[in-house]
Short mmCIF file of C-alpha atoms in Angstrom, two decimals:
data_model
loop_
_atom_site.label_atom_id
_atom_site.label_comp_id
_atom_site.label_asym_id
_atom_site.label_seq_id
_atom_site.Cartn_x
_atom_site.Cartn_y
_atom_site.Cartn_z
CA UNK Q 1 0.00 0.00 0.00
CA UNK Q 2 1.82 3.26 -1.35
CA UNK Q 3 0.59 5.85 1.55
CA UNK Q 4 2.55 9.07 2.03
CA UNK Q 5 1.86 12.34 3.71
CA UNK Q 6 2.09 15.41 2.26
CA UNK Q 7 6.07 16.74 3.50
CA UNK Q 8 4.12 20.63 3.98
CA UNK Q 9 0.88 19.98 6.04
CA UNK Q 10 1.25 16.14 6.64
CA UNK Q 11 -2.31 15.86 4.85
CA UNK Q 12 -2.38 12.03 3.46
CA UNK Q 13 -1.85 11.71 0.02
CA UNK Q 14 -4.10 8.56 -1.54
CA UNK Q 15 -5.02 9.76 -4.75
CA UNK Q 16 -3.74 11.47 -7.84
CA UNK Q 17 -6.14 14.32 -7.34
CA UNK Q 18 -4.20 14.98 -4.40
CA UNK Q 19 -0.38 15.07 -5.79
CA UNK Q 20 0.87 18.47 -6.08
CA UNK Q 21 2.53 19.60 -9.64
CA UNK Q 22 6.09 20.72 -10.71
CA UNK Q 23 6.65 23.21 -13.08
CA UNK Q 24 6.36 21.48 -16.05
CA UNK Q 25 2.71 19.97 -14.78
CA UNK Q 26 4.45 16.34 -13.49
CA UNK Q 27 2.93 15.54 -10.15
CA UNK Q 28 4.73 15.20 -7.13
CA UNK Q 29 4.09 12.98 -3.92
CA UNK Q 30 5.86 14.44 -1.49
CA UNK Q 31 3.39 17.83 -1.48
CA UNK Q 32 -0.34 18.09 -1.94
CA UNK Q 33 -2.08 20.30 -4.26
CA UNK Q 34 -3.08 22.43 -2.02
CA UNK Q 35 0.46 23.29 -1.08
CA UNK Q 36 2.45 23.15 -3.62
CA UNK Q 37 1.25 23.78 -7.46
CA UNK Q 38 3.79 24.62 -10.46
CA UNK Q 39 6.71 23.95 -9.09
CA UNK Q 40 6.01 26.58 -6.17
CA UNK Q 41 4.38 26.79 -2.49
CA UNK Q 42 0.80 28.13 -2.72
CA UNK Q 43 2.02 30.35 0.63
CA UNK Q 44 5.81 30.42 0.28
CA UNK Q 45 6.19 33.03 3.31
CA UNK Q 46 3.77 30.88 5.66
CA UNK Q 47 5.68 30.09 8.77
CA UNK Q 48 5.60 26.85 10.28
CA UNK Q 49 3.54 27.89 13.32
CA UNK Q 50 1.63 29.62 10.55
CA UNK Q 51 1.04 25.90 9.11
CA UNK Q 52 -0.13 24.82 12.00
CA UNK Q 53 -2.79 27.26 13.17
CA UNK Q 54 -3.87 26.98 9.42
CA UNK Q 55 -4.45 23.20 9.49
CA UNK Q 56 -5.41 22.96 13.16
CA UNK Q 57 -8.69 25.58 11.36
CA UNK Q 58 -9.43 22.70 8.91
CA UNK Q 59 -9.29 19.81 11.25
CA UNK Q 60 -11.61 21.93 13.54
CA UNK Q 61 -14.17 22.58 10.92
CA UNK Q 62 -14.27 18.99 10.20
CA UNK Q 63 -14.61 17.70 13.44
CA UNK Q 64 -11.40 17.51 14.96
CA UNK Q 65 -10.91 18.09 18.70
CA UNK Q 66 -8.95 21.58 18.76
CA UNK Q 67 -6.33 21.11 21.62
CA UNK Q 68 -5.87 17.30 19.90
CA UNK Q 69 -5.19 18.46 16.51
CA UNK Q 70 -3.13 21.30 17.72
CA UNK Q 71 -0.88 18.77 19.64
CA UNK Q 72 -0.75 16.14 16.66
CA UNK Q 73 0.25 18.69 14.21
CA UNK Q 74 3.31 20.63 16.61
CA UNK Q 75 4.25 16.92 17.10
CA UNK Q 76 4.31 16.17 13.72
CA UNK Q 77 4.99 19.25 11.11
CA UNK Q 78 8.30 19.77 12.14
CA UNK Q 79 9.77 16.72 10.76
CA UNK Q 80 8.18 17.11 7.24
CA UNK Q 81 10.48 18.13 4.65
CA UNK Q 82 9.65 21.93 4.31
CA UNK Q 83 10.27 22.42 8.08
CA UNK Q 84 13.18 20.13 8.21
CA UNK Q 85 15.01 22.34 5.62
CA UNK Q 86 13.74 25.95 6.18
CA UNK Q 87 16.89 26.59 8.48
CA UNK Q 88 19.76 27.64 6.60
CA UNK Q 89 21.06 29.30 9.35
CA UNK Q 90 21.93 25.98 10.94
CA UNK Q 91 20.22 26.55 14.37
CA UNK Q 92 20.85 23.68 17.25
CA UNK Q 93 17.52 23.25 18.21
CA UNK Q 94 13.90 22.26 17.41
CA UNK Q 95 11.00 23.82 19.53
CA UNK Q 96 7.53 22.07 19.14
CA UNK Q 97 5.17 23.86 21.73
CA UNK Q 98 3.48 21.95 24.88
CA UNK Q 99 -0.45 22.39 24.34
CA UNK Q 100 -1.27 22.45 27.76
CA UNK Q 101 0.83 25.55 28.27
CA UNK Q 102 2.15 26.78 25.46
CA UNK Q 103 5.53 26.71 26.20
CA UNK Q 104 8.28 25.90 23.79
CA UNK Q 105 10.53 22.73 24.30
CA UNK Q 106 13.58 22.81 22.66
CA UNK Q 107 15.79 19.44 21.87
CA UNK Q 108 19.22 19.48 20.00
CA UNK Q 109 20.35 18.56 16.90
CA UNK Q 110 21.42 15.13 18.24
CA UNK Q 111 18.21 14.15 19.33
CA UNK Q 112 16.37 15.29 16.13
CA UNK Q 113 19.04 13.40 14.88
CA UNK Q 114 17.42 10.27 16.27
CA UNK Q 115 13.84 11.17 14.63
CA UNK Q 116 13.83 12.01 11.22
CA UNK Q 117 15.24 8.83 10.13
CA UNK Q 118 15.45 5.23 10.86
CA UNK Q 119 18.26 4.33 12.89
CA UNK Q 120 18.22 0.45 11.40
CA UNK Q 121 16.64 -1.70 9.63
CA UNK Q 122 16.04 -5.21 11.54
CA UNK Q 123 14.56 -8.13 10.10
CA UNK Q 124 12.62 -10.21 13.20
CA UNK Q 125 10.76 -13.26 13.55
CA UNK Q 126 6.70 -13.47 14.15
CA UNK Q 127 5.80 -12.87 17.67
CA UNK Q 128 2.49 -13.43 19.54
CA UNK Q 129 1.02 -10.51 21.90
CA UNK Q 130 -1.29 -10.71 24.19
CA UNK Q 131 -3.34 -7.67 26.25
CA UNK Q 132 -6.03 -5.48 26.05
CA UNK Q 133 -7.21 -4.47 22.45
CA UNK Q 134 -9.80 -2.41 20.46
CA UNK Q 135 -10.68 -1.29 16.63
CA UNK Q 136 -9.73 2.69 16.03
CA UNK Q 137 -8.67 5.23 13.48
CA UNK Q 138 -6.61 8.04 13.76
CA UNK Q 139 -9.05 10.44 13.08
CA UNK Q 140 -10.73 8.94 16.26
CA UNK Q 141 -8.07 9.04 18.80
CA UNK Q 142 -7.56 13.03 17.22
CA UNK Q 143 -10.97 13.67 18.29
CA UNK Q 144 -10.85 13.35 21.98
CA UNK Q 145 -12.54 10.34 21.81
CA UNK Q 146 -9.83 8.07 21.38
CA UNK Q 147 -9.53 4.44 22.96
CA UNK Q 148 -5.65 4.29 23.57
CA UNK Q 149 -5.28 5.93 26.99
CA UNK Q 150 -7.92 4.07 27.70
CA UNK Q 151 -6.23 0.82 26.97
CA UNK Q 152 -3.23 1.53 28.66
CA UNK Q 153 -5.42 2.35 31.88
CA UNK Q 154 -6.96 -1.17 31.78
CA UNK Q 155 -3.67 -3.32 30.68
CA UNK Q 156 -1.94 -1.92 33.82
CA UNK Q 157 -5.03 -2.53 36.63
CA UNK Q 158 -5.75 -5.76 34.43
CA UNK Q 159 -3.91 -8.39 37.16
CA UNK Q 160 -2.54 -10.07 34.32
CA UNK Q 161 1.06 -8.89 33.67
CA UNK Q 162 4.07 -10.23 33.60
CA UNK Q 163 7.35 -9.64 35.80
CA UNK Q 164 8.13 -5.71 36.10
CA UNK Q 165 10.86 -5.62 33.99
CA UNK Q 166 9.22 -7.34 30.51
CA UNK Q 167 8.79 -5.30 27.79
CA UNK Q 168 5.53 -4.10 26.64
CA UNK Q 169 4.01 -3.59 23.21
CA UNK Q 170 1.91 -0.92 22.01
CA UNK Q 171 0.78 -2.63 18.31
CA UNK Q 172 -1.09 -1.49 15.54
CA UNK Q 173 -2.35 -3.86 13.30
CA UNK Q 174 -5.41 -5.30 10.94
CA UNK Q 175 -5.13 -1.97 9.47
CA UNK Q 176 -7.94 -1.34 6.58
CA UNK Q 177 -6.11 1.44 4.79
CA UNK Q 178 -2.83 2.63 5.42
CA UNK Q 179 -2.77 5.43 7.80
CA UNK Q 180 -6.79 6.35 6.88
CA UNK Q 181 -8.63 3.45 8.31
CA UNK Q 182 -9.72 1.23 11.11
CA UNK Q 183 -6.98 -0.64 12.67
CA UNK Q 184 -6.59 -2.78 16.06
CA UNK Q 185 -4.70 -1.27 18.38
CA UNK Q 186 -3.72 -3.93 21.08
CA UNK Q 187 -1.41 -2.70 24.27
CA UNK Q 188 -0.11 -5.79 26.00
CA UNK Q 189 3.62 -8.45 26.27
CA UNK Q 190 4.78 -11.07 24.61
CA UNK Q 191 3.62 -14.83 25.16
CA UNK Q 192 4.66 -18.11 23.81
CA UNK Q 193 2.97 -19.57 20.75
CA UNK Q 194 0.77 -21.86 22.91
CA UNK Q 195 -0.03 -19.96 25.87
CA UNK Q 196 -3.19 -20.12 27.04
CA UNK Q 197 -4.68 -16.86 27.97
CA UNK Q 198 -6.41 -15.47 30.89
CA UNK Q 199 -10.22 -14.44 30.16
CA UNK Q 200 -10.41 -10.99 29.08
CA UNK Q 201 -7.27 -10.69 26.91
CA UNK Q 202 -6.69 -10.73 23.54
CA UNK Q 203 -3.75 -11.77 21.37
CA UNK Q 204 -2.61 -10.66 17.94
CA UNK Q 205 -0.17 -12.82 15.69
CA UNK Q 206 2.91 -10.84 13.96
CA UNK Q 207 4.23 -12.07 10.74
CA UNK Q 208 8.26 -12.41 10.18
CA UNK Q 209 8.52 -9.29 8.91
CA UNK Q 210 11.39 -6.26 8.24
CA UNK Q 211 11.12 -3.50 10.45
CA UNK Q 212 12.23 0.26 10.23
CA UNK Q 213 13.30 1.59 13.86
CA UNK Q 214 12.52 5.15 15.07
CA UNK Q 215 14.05 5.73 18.40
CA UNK Q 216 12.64 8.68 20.57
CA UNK Q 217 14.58 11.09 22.47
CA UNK Q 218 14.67 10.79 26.31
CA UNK Q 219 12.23 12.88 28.32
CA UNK Q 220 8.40 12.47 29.86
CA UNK Q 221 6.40 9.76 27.86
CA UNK Q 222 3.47 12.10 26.61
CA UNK Q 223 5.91 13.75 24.71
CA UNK Q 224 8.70 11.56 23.33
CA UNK Q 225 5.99 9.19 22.29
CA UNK Q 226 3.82 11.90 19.88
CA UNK Q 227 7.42 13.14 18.34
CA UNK Q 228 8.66 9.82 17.40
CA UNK Q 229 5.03 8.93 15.66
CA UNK Q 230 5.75 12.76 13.56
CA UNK Q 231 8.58 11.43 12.31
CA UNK Q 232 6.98 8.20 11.15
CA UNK Q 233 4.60 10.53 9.72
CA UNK Q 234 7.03 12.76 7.86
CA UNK Q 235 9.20 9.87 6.81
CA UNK Q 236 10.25 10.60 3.58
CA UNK Q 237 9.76 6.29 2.64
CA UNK Q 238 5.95 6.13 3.43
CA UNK Q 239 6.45 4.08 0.58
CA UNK Q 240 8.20 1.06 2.07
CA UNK Q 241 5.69 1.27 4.45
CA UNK Q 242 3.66 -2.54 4.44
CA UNK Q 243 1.00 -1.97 7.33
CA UNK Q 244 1.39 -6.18 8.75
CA UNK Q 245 1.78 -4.86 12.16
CA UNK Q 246 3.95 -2.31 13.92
CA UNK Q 247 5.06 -1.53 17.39
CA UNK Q 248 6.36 0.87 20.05
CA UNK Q 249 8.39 -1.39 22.23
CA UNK Q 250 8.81 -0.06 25.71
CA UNK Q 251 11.66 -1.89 27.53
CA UNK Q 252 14.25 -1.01 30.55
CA UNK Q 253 14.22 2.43 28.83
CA UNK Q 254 11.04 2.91 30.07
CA UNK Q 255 10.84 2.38 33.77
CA UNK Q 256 10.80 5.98 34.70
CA UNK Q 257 7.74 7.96 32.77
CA UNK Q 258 9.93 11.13 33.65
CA UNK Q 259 12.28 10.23 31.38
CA UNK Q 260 11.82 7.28 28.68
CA UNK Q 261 13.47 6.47 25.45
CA UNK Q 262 10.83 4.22 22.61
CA UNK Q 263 11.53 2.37 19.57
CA UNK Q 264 9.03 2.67 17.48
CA UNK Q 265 8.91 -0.94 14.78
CA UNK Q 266 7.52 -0.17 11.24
CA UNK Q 267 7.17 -2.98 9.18
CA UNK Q 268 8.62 -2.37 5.71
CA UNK Q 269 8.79 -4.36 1.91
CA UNK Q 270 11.56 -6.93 2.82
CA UNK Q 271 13.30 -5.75 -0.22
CA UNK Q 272 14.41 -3.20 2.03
CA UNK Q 273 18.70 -3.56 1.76
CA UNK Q 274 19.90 -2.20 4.22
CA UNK Q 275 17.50 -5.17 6.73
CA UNK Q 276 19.58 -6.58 9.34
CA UNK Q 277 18.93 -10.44 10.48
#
């Protein structure tokens, strides 16, 4: 499934219609059309907080929670393309604002470093999961009205987890289209092939499958966790993207919610070269 956002607003690109145009009237899939057109930016002097108060408007006026689409876009605009390179002067740092209080937080070059692109490739074996799952999109969770919270909340008063140090799985899969549709979001640990499973729990079935890995930066989990999923987001290979299952693993990294480090697992074609075994 070739799904890609668009590298100005992070609007998803799934049709023609939607491709932006170079100068000679070739389309393009890194902008939309609403963006970029000839060869140019519709609003080439549009700031990137500009950009977002513009497409926090739209999401509003189509149903979109305000404060939630404010805080998707400041996590995710500023890895797209057009932000990534509008600093010539070569400036250490990257502020996204809080949306609770509007402040700015600023992280260096090194850990941007660890955002915009995959830091490996890793090809693993298929894994079972097992926890506390439920059908979503993204628009939903945007809304307010999201599930995922939720599912955390449960997994962790649930009575069924493991020892305190196992890793735990945040997965995405069963997706109907791409980054647009319903897909099951299941928050839980891994459990042997023939486990048998407590009442109340679910379990999903990964493929063998090559993964892209995004690592967050360190700091407090509601943010690092938002900034890595922007980067997916603005990832310039949305192509490579195969939507089997993917994963935010949190591991010994993530014992203290002050300050937690998350791979984020996207499963990509297995042409992929660079895949490690």
């Amino acid at each position: 499934m070739n799904v890609t956002v668009c590298q100005s607003c992070g609007m998803p690109l799934t049709t023609p219609a939607q491709f932006g145009t170079e100068a000679d009237g070739s389309t393009t899939r890194e902008y939309c059309i609403y963006c970029y057109k000839e060869g140019k930016f519709q609003q080439p002097n549009i700031t990137l907080e500009g950009m977002i108060k513009m497409c926090t408007t739209i999401l509003r006026e189509e149903g979109t929670d305000e404060d939630s689409a404010r805080a998707m876009l400041r996590n995710q605009l500023p890895f797209l393309k057009r932000w990534r390179t509008s600093n010539p002067e070569g400036k250490t740092t990257l502020a996204v604002r809080n949306s609770a209080d509007d402040t700015e937080q600023h992280f260096t070059d090194k850990d941007k470093s660890l955002l915009t692109q995959p830091v490996r490739y890793i090809t693993l074996p298929g894994k079972r999961l097992a926890g506390i799952s439920a059908r979503t999109t993204n628009a939903i969770e945007m809304s307010g009205n999201g599930c995922i919270q939720g599912l955390w909340d449960r997994y962790f008063t649930s009575g069924q987890l493991p020892a305190p140090e196992a890793a735990r799985y945040g997965c995405y899969t069963d997706y109907t289209d791409g980054i647009n549709g319903e897909y099951t979001i299941l928050v839980g640990h891994e459990v042997a092939a023939d486990e048998t499973l407590p009442a109340g729990m679910n379990s999903i079935e990964l493929p063998p499958a090559t993964y892209a890995v995004i690592t967050s930066r360190k700091g407090p989990m509601a943010e690092v966790v938002g900034e890595a999923w922007g980067a997916v987001w603005g990832w310039n290979n949305q192509n490579e993207r195969t939507f089997t299952g993917d994963f935010e693993l949190y591991d010994e990294r993530s014992m203290d919610p002050a300050n937690v480090q998350v791979d984020i697992y996207i499963a990509v074609k297995p042409s992929t070269p660079t895949a490690e075994k």
